[in-house]
């Protein structure tokens, strides 16, 4: 069922500058060439009955309901499959057409249950609507003959039901799965009367290849595929457009609501990032927002061994402020700091960094981008001049070759993966650079031209080898470089990459990738008219993450693949607001807009606006904070919406650092792992409970809109204001729009951003200013932001993590579709039906050597620690490499990861840890201690003194 | 802070600049990076470590930290 507030035009919009004029029922209509008759009619306000047609899908022409008469054309063509032609005269309603449509509807209804009043889709069923539209009053055939009414309902999926008795076999679900999602999990099985929708090999939806994106449910015109939430709650009464709080794609959704209850989330067809598509997380996994584990009252305690005590907001805020003041008076102004969250809004992260700089009086603020995409910010700023991706998502539809490096879009950015797949199915070339056989390598109708299955940790050697081929085989664009880049830096880089030691043949022993594959991939990318690079944490979370980002930018500049549609360097951001949290000045060395704190003129501007003296020296990064805590010089921290005890590497080290602090203030919606070490807990609000904006991977600022009041009484930004006021630094905003106004006043790339404009345009890609009042889809079009693009040298430096006889395997970590980051949200939804524990993938050769079989418990030991997880034996990983996810705290995946980090940014090297694995029968010592500590903390939470209102 | 941690950080920065053909440019690159991204107590500690001999620092990093020391003295 489509959104209750959507209008459906029957077929997709056509973008053509050539206009065609036609006459429909006496009305003159002008539309782009190639537009269907049904869409032209709908645009003119003339609704032609339809069932199999929808504007999310290509026309199909099967239902025979949208028939029209066209002057000079024989018969009754389907208006969905008939494109307009200049001068066409179309009749959509007359007696003959009405009879034909009524007869068709009569056949449909003769094999459809007549339970409209109790049906989930009642009032929003397209079949019901069409029966009314065509004036069907009776069914001549009776219901005694063969029919499908007794077919069994499939309720296996936790979020939607499939009731084949209500199916009219319009194929909209099948086409949605193919065209929109690209999974091809559904088909019409058999022929004629036996035709039926079938998931995979006639399996239940849960057992099939279905990825629960919801495209089929949205496409279904009846209640055949219908959300369980509608069945339970009834239909919503209104909808509010907002932005998903999961990954960096930043999908726009219509939250459909009744009262304060969200009935369902429907992807917004007008959403600029997702165009009406969604994934299982954004579409269905919002149940955590009302989960019983939500903590909605502030709490304090003296020690982490004490029970919590619920207190009033005033008492909690005043306690936190007094503790921070005490610590600063005893240990100095630099002894405290804060962490902003990529799960919070731009306005909220802006306020937290402002609080640290203005109220704490230091620059000890950092954000979780430290542990994911900080090398992107550094590498792209150095080479191109701006710490952000260069394209909009739609750009991929003009790419001829797509290179995916260290990203797993079909798991981590599924909606963009679907768009990418659509382009690949149209014929774009595909190069995948990844140690694992990720889903993009081979899936229905997708076969990567090259999969460079490199050894983890050797990215830089490989990107330089690709550059070597591009340069030595003269695939470079010297004219472009001369015009757009620093020529001297290019010559230096050219001389560097041309060295024989960087050739694919010389680097094969390092990367493990056969030279001919490297040469082939380089040639494909270098020869493309439009070559686009998309990358993820497999690039950044390395000791050479920043070098690799620079290597990617070098390659794109050398081949003139920057500055227009179809090309670019595109970081796929992990969390919804990673880009935004970085933009907002969350890093300890820079203000909003990526301007260094040592810049006197910038600092003076902030000082004047904030009426306070600001520090000109960089503050501590998150891992530096841990070190400073352990040496006794860092004692207090305010953490908004982050779970560093689970997400950051070398868990034991992090835990020791947290234990050494005197005041940890955690603001979150749940008691997360970090909160177990906290002294003050400030309840957080979900994305449904506040106004603000998120900025996605394409620099797109999208509105977040409150659809229900905050469960704890305050939105997160209000809590930060209260804390700041208690510290003596006034923050008196009455609405997040005022915060955005301040951001716009102080940030050159945001000067044109207002809530009013966001409401008008739907979303805005920064830079948005006088030069680009409606935003900037493609960056660096005329010149690079830094002026001339700068080539930088990319020497390969092996990781400190070395395999040896004791630790012969490399552990690399990643994500899975159904879970998100530390899992605190998705673990509290039915998504656990797909993934309820972290599993270790091990290659059959390595498994056999160790006697490991799928399902065995295996101990994973590194130089940092040990944990125990269940194994699955698979050739998705290569020999010598094991892989796991980190969505469950008890897994302790980060107990094993090391303290090594990117040379430029300290982004942890999650992707390379030398380990040994062996079959075991018991949990690790750390897991036992974690279990005991978690139980104790649960007990202390359970024993909390409560306040009654 | 744990000095081994800071030494590894400094040497990692130094390693990046090893391919820079101009030694002077490489040393300034290391210095500039530390100045722009290291908090004061980290800068001071690595300077103190150099004063104690700085054994584990690579030669270019040693030179950069030496210049860092001079800049900190000048700033005072």
JSON list of N, CA, C and O in Angstrom, two decimals, chain A residues 334 378 492 496 547 550 589 596 617-621 623-624 627 631 633 792-793 795 800 900 903-904 906, chain B residues 1-2 5 8-9 12-13 15-21 25 33 35-43 45 72:
[
{"chain": "A", "resi": 334, "resn": "UNK", "atom": "N", "xyz": [41.62, 21.91, 30.94]},
{"chain": "A", "resi": 334, "resn": "UNK", "atom": "CA", "xyz": [41.67, 20.91, 29.86]},
{"chain": "A", "resi": 334, "resn": "UNK", "atom": "C", "xyz": [41.38, 19.48, 30.34]},
{"chain": "A", "resi": 334, "resn": "UNK", "atom": "O", "xyz": [41.61, 18.53, 29.61]},
{"chain": "A", "resi": 378, "resn": "UNK", "atom": "N", "xyz": [40.28, 14.42, 6.12]},
{"chain": "A", "resi": 378, "resn": "UNK", "atom": "CA", "xyz": [41.67, 14.86, 5.96]},
{"chain": "A", "resi": 378, "resn": "UNK", "atom": "C", "xyz": [42.13, 14.71, 4.51]},
{"chain": "A", "resi": 378, "resn": "UNK", "atom": "O", "xyz": [42.65, 15.65, 3.91]},
{"chain": "A", "resi": 492, "resn": "UNK", "atom": "N", "xyz": [55.58, 15.37, -9.71]},
{"chain": "A", "resi": 492, "resn": "UNK", "atom": "CA", "xyz": [56.21, 14.63, -8.60]},
{"chain": "A", "resi": 492, "resn": "UNK", "atom": "C", "xyz": [55.48, 13.29, -8.39]},
{"chain": "A", "resi": 492, "resn": "UNK", "atom": "O", "xyz": [56.10, 12.25, -8.22]},
{"chain": "A", "resi": 496, "resn": "UNK", "atom": "N", "xyz": [56.72, 9.42, -9.02]},
{"chain": "A", "resi": 496, "resn": "UNK", "atom": "CA", "xyz": [56.61, 8.46, -7.90]},
{"chain": "A", "resi": 496, "resn": "UNK", "atom": "C", "xyz": [55.88, 7.19, -8.34]},
{"chain": "A", "resi": 496, "resn": "UNK", "atom": "O", "xyz": [56.39, 6.08, -8.19]},
{"chain": "A", "resi": 547, "resn": "UNK", "atom": "N", "xyz": [46.10, 8.16, 3.65]},
{"chain": "A", "resi": 547, "resn": "UNK", "atom": "CA", "xyz": [46.92, 8.00, 2.44]},
{"chain": "A", "resi": 547, "resn": "UNK", "atom": "C", "xyz": [46.08, 7.39, 1.32]},
{"chain": "A", "resi": 547, "resn": "UNK", "atom": "O", "xyz": [46.17, 7.80, 0.16]},
{"chain": "A", "resi": 550, "resn": "UNK", "atom": "N", "xyz": [43.76, 9.90, -0.19]},
{"chain": "A", "resi": 550, "resn": "UNK", "atom": "CA", "xyz": [44.51, 10.78, -1.10]},
{"chain": "A", "resi": 550, "resn": "UNK", "atom": "C", "xyz": [44.83, 10.03, -2.41]},
{"chain": "A", "resi": 550, "resn": "UNK", "atom": "O", "xyz": [44.78, 10.62, -3.49]},
{"chain": "A", "resi": 589, "resn": "UNK", "atom": "N", "xyz": [40.21, 20.26, 16.22]},
{"chain": "A", "resi": 589, "resn": "UNK", "atom": "CA", "xyz": [41.12, 21.25, 15.64]},
{"chain": "A", "resi": 589, "resn": "UNK", "atom": "C", "xyz": [40.40, 22.26, 14.75]},
{"chain": "A", "resi": 589, "resn": "UNK", "atom": "O", "xyz": [41.04, 23.14, 14.21]},
{"chain": "A", "resi": 596, "resn": "UNK", "atom": "N", "xyz": [40.40, 25.85, 10.80]},
{"chain": "A", "resi": 596, "resn": "UNK", "atom": "CA", "xyz": [41.26, 25.52, 11.93]},
{"chain": "A", "resi": 596, "resn": "UNK", "atom": "C", "xyz": [41.11, 26.53, 13.06]},
{"chain": "A", "resi": 596, "resn": "UNK", "atom": "O", "xyz": [40.96, 27.73, 12.82]},
{"chain": "A", "resi": 617, "resn": "UNK", "atom": "N", "xyz": [44.44, 26.50, 20.19]},
{"chain": "A", "resi": 617, "resn": "UNK", "atom": "CA", "xyz": [45.22, 25.27, 20.05]},
{"chain": "A", "resi": 617, "resn": "UNK", "atom": "C", "xyz": [44.29, 24.06, 19.95]},
{"chain": "A", "resi": 617, "resn": "UNK", "atom": "O", "xyz": [43.24, 24.03, 20.57]},
{"chain": "A", "resi": 618, "resn": "UNK", "atom": "N", "xyz": [44.67, 23.07, 19.15]},
{"chain": "A", "resi": 618, "resn": "UNK", "atom": "CA", "xyz": [43.79, 21.90, 19.00]},
{"chain": "A", "resi": 618, "resn": "UNK", "atom": "C", "xyz": [43.59, 21.15, 20.31]},
{"chain": "A", "resi": 618, "resn": "UNK", "atom": "O", "xyz": [44.49, 21.12, 21.15]},
{"chain": "A", "resi": 619, "resn": "UNK", "atom": "N", "xyz": [42.41, 20.55, 20.45]},
{"chain": "A", "resi": 619, "resn": "UNK", "atom": "CA", "xyz": [42.12, 19.76, 21.64]},
{"chain": "A", "resi": 619, "resn": "UNK", "atom": "C", "xyz": [42.43, 18.29, 21.43]},
{"chain": "A", "resi": 619, "resn": "UNK", "atom": "O", "xyz": [43.08, 17.91, 20.45]},
{"chain": "A", "resi": 620, "resn": "UNK", "atom": "N", "xyz": [41.94, 17.47, 22.36]},
{"chain": "A", "resi": 620, "resn": "UNK", "atom": "CA", "xyz": [42.21, 16.02, 22.33]},
{"chain": "A", "resi": 620, "resn": "UNK", "atom": "C", "xyz": [41.22, 15.32, 21.41]},
{"chain": "A", "resi": 620, "resn": "UNK", "atom": "O", "xyz": [40.02, 15.62, 21.43]},
{"chain": "A", "resi": 621, "resn": "UNK", "atom": "N", "xyz": [41.73, 14.34, 20.67]},
{"chain": "A", "resi": 621, "resn": "UNK", "atom": "CA", "xyz": [40.86, 13.43, 19.94]},
{"chain": "A", "resi": 621, "resn": "UNK", "atom": "C", "xyz": [40.41, 12.33, 20.90]},
{"chain": "A", "resi": 621, "resn": "UNK", "atom": "O", "xyz": [41.01, 12.15, 21.96]},
{"chain": "A", "resi": 623, "resn": "UNK", "atom": "N", "xyz": [40.78, 8.99, 21.03]},
{"chain": "A", "resi": 623, "resn": "UNK", "atom": "CA", "xyz": [41.80, 8.09, 21.58]},
{"chain": "A", "resi": 623, "resn": "UNK", "atom": "C", "xyz": [42.81, 8.82, 22.46]},
{"chain": "A", "resi": 623, "resn": "UNK", "atom": "O", "xyz": [43.34, 8.24, 23.42]},
{"chain": "A", "resi": 624, "resn": "UNK", "atom": "N", "xyz": [43.05, 10.10, 22.16]},
{"chain": "A", "resi": 624, "resn": "UNK", "atom": "CA", "xyz": [43.94, 10.89, 23.04]},
{"chain": "A", "resi": 624, "resn": "UNK", "atom": "C", "xyz": [43.29, 11.09, 24.41]},
{"chain": "A", "resi": 624, "resn": "UNK", "atom": "O", "xyz": [43.97, 11.12, 25.44]},
{"chain": "A", "resi": 627, "resn": "UNK", "atom": "N", "xyz": [43.97, 8.11, 26.49]},
{"chain": "A", "resi": 627, "resn": "UNK", "atom": "CA", "xyz": [45.35, 8.11, 26.99]},
{"chain": "A", "resi": 627, "resn": "UNK", "atom": "C", "xyz": [45.49, 9.12, 28.13]},
{"chain": "A", "resi": 627, "resn": "UNK", "atom": "O", "xyz": [46.14, 8.84, 29.14]},
{"chain": "A", "resi": 631, "resn": "UNK", "atom": "N", "xyz": [46.53, 8.68, 32.13]},
{"chain": "A", "resi": 631, "resn": "UNK", "atom": "CA", "xyz": [47.65, 9.34, 32.81]},
{"chain": "A", "resi": 631, "resn": "UNK", "atom": "C", "xyz": [47.17, 10.32, 33.88]},
{"chain": "A", "resi": 631, "resn": "UNK", "atom": "O", "xyz": [47.96, 11.02, 34.51]},
{"chain": "A", "resi": 633, "resn": "UNK", "atom": "N", "xyz": [45.18, 13.04, 33.58]},
{"chain": "A", "resi": 633, "resn": "UNK", "atom": "CA", "xyz": [45.01, 14.46, 33.26]},
{"chain": "A", "resi": 633, "resn": "UNK", "atom": "C", "xyz": [43.66, 14.76, 32.60]},
{"chain": "A", "resi": 633, "resn": "UNK", "atom": "O", "xyz": [43.40, 15.89, 32.23]},
{"chain": "A", "resi": 792, "resn": "UNK", "atom": "N", "xyz": [49.23, 14.08, -4.11]},
{"chain": "A", "resi": 792, "resn": "UNK", "atom": "CA", "xyz": [50.10, 13.80, -2.96]},
{"chain": "A", "resi": 792, "resn": "UNK", "atom": "C", "xyz": [50.67, 12.39, -3.08]},
{"chain": "A", "resi": 792, "resn": "UNK", "atom": "O", "xyz": [50.04, 11.49, -3.65]},
{"chain": "A", "resi": 793, "resn": "UNK", "atom": "N", "xyz": [51.84, 12.21, -2.55]},
{"chain": "A", "resi": 793, "resn": "UNK", "atom": "CA", "xyz": [52.52, 10.91, -2.67]},
{"chain": "A", "resi": 793, "resn": "UNK", "atom": "C", "xyz": [51.90, 9.91, -1.70]},
{"chain": "A", "resi": 793, "resn": "UNK", "atom": "O", "xyz": [51.45, 10.27, -0.61]},
{"chain": "A", "resi": 795, "resn": "UNK", "atom": "N", "xyz": [53.12, 6.61, -0.35]},
{"chain": "A", "resi": 795, "resn": "UNK", "atom": "CA", "xyz": [54.04, 5.49, -0.06]},
{"chain": "A", "resi": 795, "resn": "UNK", "atom": "C", "xyz": [53.29, 4.44, 0.76]},
{"chain": "A", "resi": 795, "resn": "UNK", "atom": "O", "xyz": [52.60, 4.78, 1.72]},
{"chain": "A", "resi": 800, "resn": "UNK", "atom": "N", "xyz": [51.33, -1.98, 11.48]},
{"chain": "A", "resi": 800, "resn": "UNK", "atom": "CA", "xyz": [52.09, -2.53, 12.62]},
{"chain": "A", "resi": 800, "resn": "UNK", "atom": "C", "xyz": [51.60, -3.93, 12.96]},
{"chain": "A", "resi": 800, "resn": "UNK", "atom": "O", "xyz": [52.32, -4.71, 13.58]},
{"chain": "A", "resi": 900, "resn": "UNK", "atom": "N", "xyz": [46.23, 0.50, 17.13]},
{"chain": "A", "resi": 900, "resn": "UNK", "atom": "CA", "xyz": [46.91, 1.19, 16.03]},
{"chain": "A", "resi": 900, "resn": "UNK", "atom": "C", "xyz": [45.89, 2.03, 15.26]},
{"chain": "A", "resi": 900, "resn": "UNK", "atom": "O", "xyz": [44.71, 1.68, 15.19]},
{"chain": "A", "resi": 903, "resn": "UNK", "atom": "N", "xyz": [47.70, 7.32, 10.52]},
{"chain": "A", "resi": 903, "resn": "UNK", "atom": "CA", "xyz": [48.79, 8.24, 10.90]},
{"chain": "A", "resi": 903, "resn": "UNK", "atom": "C", "xyz": [48.31, 9.69, 10.99]},
{"chain": "A", "resi": 903, "resn": "UNK", "atom": "O", "xyz": [48.82, 10.46, 11.80]},
{"chain": "A", "resi": 904, "resn": "UNK", "atom": "N", "xyz": [47.34, 10.06, 10.16]},
{"chain": "A", "resi": 904, "resn": "UNK", "atom": "CA", "xyz": [46.96, 11.48, 10.10]},
{"chain": "A", "resi": 904, "resn": "UNK", "atom": "C", "xyz": [45.83, 11.82, 11.06]},
{"chain": "A", "resi": 904, "resn": "UNK", "atom": "O", "xyz": [45.75, 12.95, 11.55]},
{"chain": "A", "resi": 906, "resn": "UNK", "atom": "N", "xyz": [44.23, 9.36, 13.51]},
{"chain": "A", "resi": 906, "resn": "UNK", "atom": "CA", "xyz": [43.98, 8.42, 14.62]},
{"chain": "A", "resi": 906, "resn": "UNK", "atom": "C", "xyz": [42.71, 7.59, 14.42]},
{"chain": "A", "resi": 906, "resn": "UNK", "atom": "O", "xyz": [42.18, 7.01, 15.37]},
{"chain": "B", "resi": 1, "resn": "UNK", "atom": "N", "xyz": [50.78, 10.92, 29.14]},
{"chain": "B", "resi": 1, "resn": "UNK", "atom": "CA", "xyz": [50.28, 9.83, 28.29]},
{"chain": "B", "resi": 1, "resn": "UNK", "atom": "C", "xyz": [51.37, 8.78, 28.10]},
{"chain": "B", "resi": 1, "resn": "UNK", "atom": "O", "xyz": [52.55, 9.08, 28.25]},
{"chain": "B", "resi": 2, "resn": "UNK", "atom": "N", "xyz": [50.91, 7.64, 27.71]},
{"chain": "B", "resi": 2, "resn": "UNK", "atom": "CA", "xyz": [51.86, 6.56, 27.42]},
{"chain": "B", "resi": 2, "resn": "UNK", "atom": "C", "xyz": [52.79, 7.01, 26.29]},
{"chain": "B", "resi": 2, "resn": "UNK", "atom": "O", "xyz": [52.35, 7.25, 25.17]},
{"chain": "B", "resi": 5, "resn": "UNK", "atom": "N", "xyz": [52.82, 5.28, 22.93]},
{"chain": "B", "resi": 5, "resn": "UNK", "atom": "CA", "xyz": [51.69, 5.65, 22.06]},
{"chain": "B", "resi": 5, "resn": "UNK", "atom": "C", "xyz": [52.03, 6.89, 21.25]},
{"chain": "B", "resi": 5, "resn": "UNK", "atom": "O", "xyz": [51.81, 6.95, 20.04]},
{"chain": "B", "resi": 8, "resn": "UNK", "atom": "N", "xyz": [54.75, 6.14, 18.65]},
{"chain": "B", "resi": 8, "resn": "UNK", "atom": "CA", "xyz": [54.20, 5.44, 17.47]},
{"chain": "B", "resi": 8, "resn": "UNK", "atom": "C", "xyz": [53.45, 6.43, 16.58]},
{"chain": "B", "resi": 8, "resn": "UNK", "atom": "O", "xyz": [53.59, 6.41, 15.35]},
{"chain": "B", "resi": 9, "resn": "UNK", "atom": "N", "xyz": [52.66, 7.30, 17.20]},
{"chain": "B", "resi": 9, "resn": "UNK", "atom": "CA", "xyz": [51.93, 8.31, 16.41]},
{"chain": "B", "resi": 9, "resn": "UNK", "atom": "C", "xyz": [52.90, 9.19, 15.62]},
{"chain": "B", "resi": 9, "resn": "UNK", "atom": "O", "xyz": [52.71, 9.45, 14.43]},
{"chain": "B", "resi": 12, "resn": "UNK", "atom": "N", "xyz": [54.55, 7.25, 12.85]},
{"chain": "B", "resi": 12, "resn": "UNK", "atom": "CA", "xyz": [53.60, 6.99, 11.76]},
{"chain": "B", "resi": 12, "resn": "UNK", "atom": "C", "xyz": [53.49, 8.20, 10.84]},
{"chain": "B", "resi": 12, "resn": "UNK", "atom": "O", "xyz": [53.41, 8.06, 9.61]},
{"chain": "B", "resi": 13, "resn": "UNK", "atom": "N", "xyz": [53.46, 9.38, 11.45]},
{"chain": "B", "resi": 13, "resn": "UNK", "atom": "CA", "xyz": [53.43, 10.61, 10.63]},
{"chain": "B", "resi": 13, "resn": "UNK", "atom": "C", "xyz": [54.71, 10.68, 9.80]},
{"chain": "B", "resi": 13, "resn": "UNK", "atom": "O", "xyz": [54.69, 10.95, 8.59]},
{"chain": "B", "resi": 15, "resn": "UNK", "atom": "N", "xyz": [56.57, 8.25, 8.81]},
{"chain": "B", "resi": 15, "resn": "UNK", "atom": "CA", "xyz": [56.57, 7.23, 7.75]},
{"chain": "B", "resi": 15, "resn": "UNK", "atom": "C", "xyz": [55.84, 7.70, 6.50]},
{"chain": "B", "resi": 15, "resn": "UNK", "atom": "O", "xyz": [56.21, 7.37, 5.39]},
{"chain": "B", "resi": 16, "resn": "UNK", "atom": "N", "xyz": [54.76, 8.47, 6.73]},
{"chain": "B", "resi": 16, "resn": "UNK", "atom": "CA", "xyz": [54.03, 8.96, 5.56]},
{"chain": "B", "resi": 16, "resn": "UNK", "atom": "C", "xyz": [54.93, 9.82, 4.69]},
{"chain": "B", "resi": 16, "resn": "UNK", "atom": "O", "xyz": [54.86, 9.79, 3.47]},
{"chain": "B", "resi": 17, "resn": "UNK", "atom": "N", "xyz": [55.80, 10.59, 5.34]},
{"chain": "B", "resi": 17, "resn": "UNK", "atom": "CA", "xyz": [56.60, 11.54, 4.57]},
{"chain": "B", "resi": 17, "resn": "UNK", "atom": "C", "xyz": [57.90, 10.94, 4.03]},
{"chain": "B", "resi": 17, "resn": "UNK", "atom": "O", "xyz": [58.69, 11.66, 3.43]},
{"chain": "B", "resi": 18, "resn": "UNK", "atom": "N", "xyz": [58.10, 9.65, 4.21]},
{"chain": "B", "resi": 18, "resn": "UNK", "atom": "CA", "xyz": [59.38, 9.06, 3.76]},
{"chain": "B", "resi": 18, "resn": "UNK", "atom": "C", "xyz": [59.56, 9.15, 2.25]},
{"chain": "B", "resi": 18, "resn": "UNK", "atom": "O", "xyz": [60.69, 9.18, 1.76]},
{"chain": "B", "resi": 19, "resn": "UNK", "atom": "N", "xyz": [58.44, 9.16, 1.50]},
{"chain": "B", "resi": 19, "resn": "UNK", "atom": "CA", "xyz": [58.60, 9.20, 0.04]},
{"chain": "B", "resi": 19, "resn": "UNK", "atom": "C", "xyz": [58.80, 10.62, -0.49]},
{"chain": "B", "resi": 19, "resn": "UNK", "atom": "O", "xyz": [59.05, 10.80, -1.67]},
{"chain": "B", "resi": 20, "resn": "UNK", "atom": "N", "xyz": [58.68, 11.60, 0.38]},
{"chain": "B", "resi": 20, "resn": "UNK", "atom": "CA", "xyz": [58.89, 12.99, -0.05]},
{"chain": "B", "resi": 20, "resn": "UNK", "atom": "C", "xyz": [60.37, 13.19, -0.41]},
{"chain": "B", "resi": 20, "resn": "UNK", "atom": "O", "xyz": [61.24, 13.02, 0.45]},
{"chain": "B", "resi": 21, "resn": "UNK", "atom": "N", "xyz": [60.66, 13.51, -1.67]},
{"chain": "B", "resi": 21, "resn": "UNK", "atom": "CA", "xyz": [62.07, 13.59, -2.07]},
{"chain": "B", "resi": 21, "resn": "UNK", "atom": "C", "xyz": [62.84, 14.72, -1.37]},
{"chain": "B", "resi": 21, "resn": "UNK", "atom": "O", "xyz": [64.04, 14.60, -1.16]},
{"chain": "B", "resi": 25, "resn": "UNK", "atom": "N", "xyz": [61.18, 19.48, 3.12]},
{"chain": "B", "resi": 25, "resn": "UNK", "atom": "CA", "xyz": [59.71, 19.51, 2.99]},
{"chain": "B", "resi": 25, "resn": "UNK", "atom": "C", "xyz": [59.07, 18.43, 3.88]},
{"chain": "B", "resi": 25, "resn": "UNK", "atom": "O", "xyz": [58.02, 18.65, 4.49]},
{"chain": "B", "resi": 33, "resn": "UNK", "atom": "N", "xyz": [52.09, 18.94, 10.78]},
{"chain": "B", "resi": 33, "resn": "UNK", "atom": "CA", "xyz": [51.01, 18.03, 11.17]},
{"chain": "B", "resi": 33, "resn": "UNK", "atom": "C", "xyz": [50.87, 17.97, 12.69]},
{"chain": "B", "resi": 33, "resn": "UNK", "atom": "O", "xyz": [49.75, 18.04, 13.22]},
{"chain": "B", "resi": 35, "resn": "UNK", "atom": "N", "xyz": [51.79, 20.19, 14.84]},
{"chain": "B", "resi": 35, "resn": "UNK", "atom": "CA", "xyz": [51.30, 21.48, 15.35]},
{"chain": "B", "resi": 35, "resn": "UNK", "atom": "C", "xyz": [49.81, 21.65, 15.13]},
{"chain": "B", "resi": 35, "resn": "UNK", "atom": "O", "xyz": [49.10, 22.21, 15.97]},
{"chain": "B", "resi": 36, "resn": "UNK", "atom": "N", "xyz": [49.32, 21.17, 14.03]},
{"chain": "B", "resi": 36, "resn": "UNK", "atom": "CA", "xyz": [47.91, 21.39, 13.69]},
{"chain": "B", "resi": 36, "resn": "UNK", "atom": "C", "xyz": [46.95, 20.43, 14.38]},
{"chain": "B", "resi": 36, "resn": "UNK", "atom": "O", "xyz": [45.77, 20.72, 14.55]},
{"chain": "B", "resi": 37, "resn": "UNK", "atom": "N", "xyz": [47.49, 19.25, 14.75]},
{"chain": "B", "resi": 37, "resn": "UNK", "atom": "CA", "xyz": [46.55, 18.23, 15.23]},
{"chain": "B", "resi": 37, "resn": "UNK", "atom": "C", "xyz": [46.83, 17.69, 16.64]},
{"chain": "B", "resi": 37, "resn": "UNK", "atom": "O", "xyz": [46.03, 16.96, 17.18]},
{"chain": "B", "resi": 38, "resn": "UNK", "atom": "N", "xyz": [47.96, 18.01, 17.21]},
{"chain": "B", "resi": 38, "resn": "UNK", "atom": "CA", "xyz": [48.26, 17.48, 18.54]},
{"chain": "B", "resi": 38, "resn": "UNK", "atom": "C", "xyz": [47.92, 18.50, 19.61]},
{"chain": "B", "resi": 38, "resn": "UNK", "atom": "O", "xyz": [48.28, 19.67, 19.50]},
{"chain": "B", "resi": 39, "resn": "UNK", "atom": "N", "xyz": [47.30, 18.01, 20.66]},
{"chain": "B", "resi": 39, "resn": "UNK", "atom": "CA", "xyz": [46.96, 18.86, 21.80]},
{"chain": "B", "resi": 39, "resn": "UNK", "atom": "C", "xyz": [48.25, 19.20, 22.55]},
{"chain": "B", "resi": 39, "resn": "UNK", "atom": "O", "xyz": [49.27, 18.50, 22.47]},
{"chain": "B", "resi": 40, "resn": "UNK", "atom": "N", "xyz": [48.20, 20.29, 23.30]},
{"chain": "B", "resi": 40, "resn": "UNK", "atom": "CA", "xyz": [49.42, 20.83, 23.93]},
{"chain": "B", "resi": 40, "resn": "UNK", "atom": "C", "xyz": [50.17, 19.81, 24.78]},
{"chain": "B", "resi": 40, "resn": "UNK", "atom": "O", "xyz": [51.39, 19.72, 24.72]},
{"chain": "B", "resi": 41, "resn": "UNK", "atom": "N", "xyz": [49.41, 19.04, 25.59]},
{"chain": "B", "resi": 41, "resn": "UNK", "atom": "CA", "xyz": [50.14, 18.14, 26.49]},
{"chain": "B", "resi": 41, "resn": "UNK", "atom": "C", "xyz": [50.86, 17.05, 25.71]},
{"chain": "B", "resi": 41, "resn": "UNK", "atom": "O", "xyz": [51.91, 16.56, 26.13]},
{"chain": "B", "resi": 42, "resn": "UNK", "atom": "N", "xyz": [50.32, 16.71, 24.53]},
{"chain": "B", "resi": 42, "resn": "UNK", "atom": "CA", "xyz": [50.98, 15.71, 23.69]},
{"chain": "B", "resi": 42, "resn": "UNK", "atom": "C", "xyz": [52.24, 16.32, 23.07]},
{"chain": "B", "resi": 42, "resn": "UNK", "atom": "O", "xyz": [53.30, 15.68, 23.01]},
{"chain": "B", "resi": 43, "resn": "UNK", "atom": "N", "xyz": [52.11, 17.56, 22.61]},
{"chain": "B", "resi": 43, "resn": "UNK", "atom": "CA", "xyz": [53.28, 18.22, 22.03]},
{"chain": "B", "resi": 43, "resn": "UNK", "atom": "C", "xyz": [54.40, 18.36, 23.05]},
{"chain": "B", "resi": 43, "resn": "UNK", "atom": "O", "xyz": [55.57, 18.09, 22.78]},
{"chain": "B", "resi": 45, "resn": "UNK", "atom": "N", "xyz": [54.87, 16.58, 25.72]},
{"chain": "B", "resi": 45, "resn": "UNK", "atom": "CA", "xyz": [55.42, 15.29, 26.14]},
{"chain": "B", "resi": 45, "resn": "UNK", "atom": "C", "xyz": [56.40, 14.73, 25.10]},
{"chain": "B", "resi": 45, "resn": "UNK", "atom": "O", "xyz": [57.41, 14.13, 25.46]},
{"chain": "B", "resi": 72, "resn": "UNK", "atom": "N", "xyz": [57.66, 26.08, 20.34]},
{"chain": "B", "resi": 72, "resn": "UNK", "atom": "CA", "xyz": [56.98, 26.22, 21.63]},
{"chain": "B", "resi": 72, "resn": "UNK", "atom": "C", "xyz": [57.70, 27.24, 22.51]},
{"chain": "B", "resi": 72, "resn": "UNK", "atom": "O", "xyz": [57.08, 28.03, 23.21]}
]
